Amino acid sequence: MKFYSNLAVLSGISFIATHTVTGFEIEYPEIRFTAWNDLTDDQVIAAASMEYDENLWNEPGSASIEGATYDGDNRVFATYARVLGFTGREMWDCWMNH
C-alpha cells in the first residue's frame, strides 16, 4: 500500500512541476546584468534612451522603467528593449517587471 501512495505523491509532484512556469524557463537577458562600462555604444544609447544612467543601470531594480509593462506597440520602446537583449513581453515581464 505504501508503494501506491508514494507513486500517487510522485505523480502529483510531476504534474505540478510540468505545469508550473518559473523564471528560469524564460531566457535570461544577460546584457541587463552586464556592467554599464562593458556595454557597447549602441547598448549605452538604448539604455540612456530608456532613462538609465550608469548608477541606475548598475543597480537592477532601481530604475522606474523596470516597473513598466512591456510596450510592444511602442516601436521605440521595443527597439531599445531588443538592443538590450529583451526579445519580447514575456522576457521583459519576467526579468524586469516581475
PDB file of C-alpha atoms in Angstrom:
ATOM      1  CA  MET A   1       0.000   0.000   0.000  1.00  0.00           C
ATOM      2  CA  LYS A   2       2.875   2.334   0.794  1.00  0.00           C
ATOM      3  CA  PHE A   3       4.183   1.913  -2.778  1.00  0.00           C
ATOM      4  CA  TYR A   4       0.895   3.127  -4.265  1.00  0.00           C
ATOM      5  CA  SER A   5       0.711   6.188  -2.023  1.00  0.00           C
ATOM      6  CA  ASN A   6       4.333   7.106  -2.885  1.00  0.00           C
ATOM      7  CA  LEU A   7       3.528   6.664  -6.573  1.00  0.00           C
ATOM      8  CA  ALA A   8       0.488   8.937  -6.239  1.00  0.00           C
ATOM      9  CA  VAL A   9       2.541  11.617  -4.486  1.00  0.00           C
ATOM     10  CA  LEU A  10       5.295  11.441  -7.115  1.00  0.00           C
ATOM     11  CA  SER A  11       2.732  11.601  -9.918  1.00  0.00           C
ATOM     12  CA  GLY A  12       1.167  14.687  -8.356  1.00  0.00           C
ATOM     13  CA  ILE A  13       4.530  16.388  -7.944  1.00  0.00           C
ATOM     14  CA  SER A  14       5.456  15.547 -11.526  1.00  0.00           C
ATOM     15  CA  PHE A  15       2.186  17.005 -12.804  1.00  0.00           C
ATOM     16  CA  ILE A  16       2.659  20.223 -10.830  1.00  0.00           C
ATOM     17  CA  ALA A  17       6.275  20.547 -11.935  1.00  0.00           C
ATOM     18  CA  THR A  18       5.373  20.223 -15.609  1.00  0.00           C
ATOM     19  CA  HIS A  19       2.586  22.799 -15.317  1.00  0.00           C
ATOM     20  CA  THR A  20       4.454  25.458 -13.353  1.00  0.00           C
ATOM     21  CA  VAL A  21       6.279  28.276 -15.118  1.00  0.00           C
ATOM     22  CA  THR A  22       9.434  29.564 -13.499  1.00  0.00           C
ATOM     23  CA  GLY A  23      11.638  32.457 -14.454  1.00  0.00           C
ATOM     24  CA  PHE A  24      14.326  30.012 -15.451  1.00  0.00           C
ATOM     25  CA  GLU A  25      12.228  28.711 -18.343  1.00  0.00           C
ATOM     26  CA  ILE A  26      12.411  32.162 -19.899  1.00  0.00           C
ATOM     27  CA  GLU A  27      15.683  33.173 -21.489  1.00  0.00           C
ATOM     28  CA  TYR A  28      17.973  35.192 -19.212  1.00  0.00           C
ATOM     29  CA  PRO A  29      18.726  38.717 -20.526  1.00  0.00           C
ATOM     30  CA  GLU A  30      22.484  38.681 -19.936  1.00  0.00           C
ATOM     31  CA  ILE A  31      23.026  42.221 -21.217  1.00  0.00           C
ATOM     32  CA  ARG A  32      20.815  43.674 -18.464  1.00  0.00           C
ATOM     33  CA  PHE A  33      23.161  42.240 -15.868  1.00  0.00           C
ATOM     34  CA  THR A  34      26.301  43.490 -17.590  1.00  0.00           C
ATOM     35  CA  ALA A  35      28.137  46.456 -16.056  1.00  0.00           C
ATOM     36  CA  TRP A  36      27.498  49.816 -17.752  1.00  0.00           C
ATOM     37  CA  ASN A  37      31.181  50.161 -18.694  1.00  0.00           C
ATOM     38  CA  ASP A  38      31.036  46.815 -20.530  1.00  0.00           C
ATOM     39  CA  LEU A  39      28.066  47.781 -22.734  1.00  0.00           C
ATOM     40  CA  THR A  40      28.562  48.572 -26.410  1.00  0.00           C
ATOM     41  CA  ASP A  41      27.932  52.113 -27.640  1.00  0.00           C
ATOM     42  CA  ASP A  42      24.573  51.015 -29.106  1.00  0.00           C
ATOM     43  CA  GLN A  43      23.570  49.431 -25.801  1.00  0.00           C
ATOM     44  CA  VAL A  44      24.501  52.584 -23.854  1.00  0.00           C
ATOM     45  CA  ILE A  45      22.410  54.681 -26.253  1.00  0.00           C
ATOM     46  CA  ALA A  46      19.448  52.312 -25.878  1.00  0.00           C
ATOM     47  CA  ALA A  47      19.763  52.240 -22.090  1.00  0.00           C
ATOM     48  CA  ALA A  48      20.098  56.020 -21.855  1.00  0.00           C
ATOM     49  CA  SER A  49      17.056  56.382 -24.108  1.00  0.00           C
ATOM     50  CA  MET A  50      15.110  54.305 -21.592  1.00  0.00           C
ATOM     51  CA  GLU A  51      16.188  56.777 -18.881  1.00  0.00           C
ATOM     52  CA  TYR A  52      19.029  54.722 -17.449  1.00  0.00           C
ATOM     53  CA  ASP A  53      22.274  56.255 -16.362  1.00  0.00           C
ATOM     54  CA  GLU A  54      25.317  54.370 -15.096  1.00  0.00           C
ATOM     55  CA  ASN A  55      24.099  54.255 -11.478  1.00  0.00           C
ATOM     56  CA  LEU A  56      20.580  53.061 -12.318  1.00  0.00           C
ATOM     57  CA  TRP A  57      21.888  50.509 -14.803  1.00  0.00           C
ATOM     58  CA  ASN A  58      24.393  49.049 -12.365  1.00  0.00           C
ATOM     59  CA  GLU A  59      21.724  48.613  -9.695  1.00  0.00           C
ATOM     60  CA  PRO A  60      18.940  46.427 -11.160  1.00  0.00           C
ATOM     61  CA  GLY A  61      15.508  47.250  -9.815  1.00  0.00           C
ATOM     62  CA  SER A  62      16.286  50.921  -9.188  1.00  0.00           C
ATOM     63  CA  ALA A  63      15.002  52.447 -12.452  1.00  0.00           C
ATOM     64  CA  SER A  64      11.344  53.378 -12.844  1.00  0.00           C
ATOM     65  CA  ILE A  65      11.245  51.793 -16.336  1.00  0.00           C
ATOM     66  CA  GLU A  66      11.700  48.411 -14.677  1.00  0.00           C
ATOM     67  CA  GLY A  67       8.213  48.684 -13.199  1.00  0.00           C
ATOM     68  CA  ALA A  68       6.662  49.299 -16.595  1.00  0.00           C
ATOM     69  CA  THR A  69       4.954  46.630 -18.639  1.00  0.00           C
ATOM     70  CA  TYR A  70       6.500  45.776 -21.967  1.00  0.00           C
ATOM     71  CA  ASP A  71       5.050  48.067 -24.601  1.00  0.00           C
ATOM     72  CA  GLY A  72       5.357  46.191 -27.881  1.00  0.00           C
ATOM     73  CA  ASP A  73       3.067  48.707 -29.564  1.00  0.00           C
ATOM     74  CA  ASN A  74       5.621  51.440 -28.908  1.00  0.00           C
ATOM     75  CA  ARG A  75       8.198  50.717 -31.607  1.00  0.00           C
ATOM     76  CA  VAL A  76      10.811  52.950 -29.979  1.00  0.00           C
ATOM     77  CA  PHE A  77      10.496  51.124 -26.638  1.00  0.00           C
ATOM     78  CA  ALA A  78      10.529  47.715 -28.335  1.00  0.00           C
ATOM     79  CA  THR A  79      13.610  48.642 -30.382  1.00  0.00           C
ATOM     80  CA  TYR A  80      15.603  49.811 -27.356  1.00  0.00           C
ATOM     81  CA  ALA A  81      14.494  46.779 -25.353  1.00  0.00           C
ATOM     82  CA  ARG A  82      15.622  44.495 -28.186  1.00  0.00           C
ATOM     83  CA  VAL A  83      19.045  46.213 -28.331  1.00  0.00           C
ATOM     84  CA  LEU A  84      19.322  45.460 -24.607  1.00  0.00           C
ATOM     85  CA  GLY A  85      18.615  41.781 -25.186  1.00  0.00           C
ATOM     86  CA  PHE A  86      14.890  41.609 -24.459  1.00  0.00           C
ATOM     87  CA  THR A  87      13.142  39.549 -27.095  1.00  0.00           C
ATOM     88  CA  GLY A  88       9.590  40.452 -26.122  1.00  0.00           C
ATOM     89  CA  ARG A  89       6.916  40.876 -23.491  1.00  0.00           C
ATOM     90  CA  GLU A  90       7.401  37.528 -21.775  1.00  0.00           C
ATOM     91  CA  MET A  91      11.120  38.092 -21.160  1.00  0.00           C
ATOM     92  CA  TRP A  92      10.679  41.727 -20.071  1.00  0.00           C
ATOM     93  CA  ASP A  93       7.788  40.994 -17.731  1.00  0.00           C
ATOM     94  CA  CYS A  94       9.612  38.038 -16.183  1.00  0.00           C
ATOM     95  CA  TRP A  95      13.034  39.562 -15.608  1.00  0.00           C
ATOM     96  CA  MET A  96      12.196  43.263 -15.263  1.00  0.00           C
ATOM     97  CA  ASN A  97       8.586  43.768 -14.282  1.00  0.00           C
ATOM     98  CA  HIS A  98       8.168  40.508 -12.346  1.00  0.00           C
TER      99      HIS A  98
END
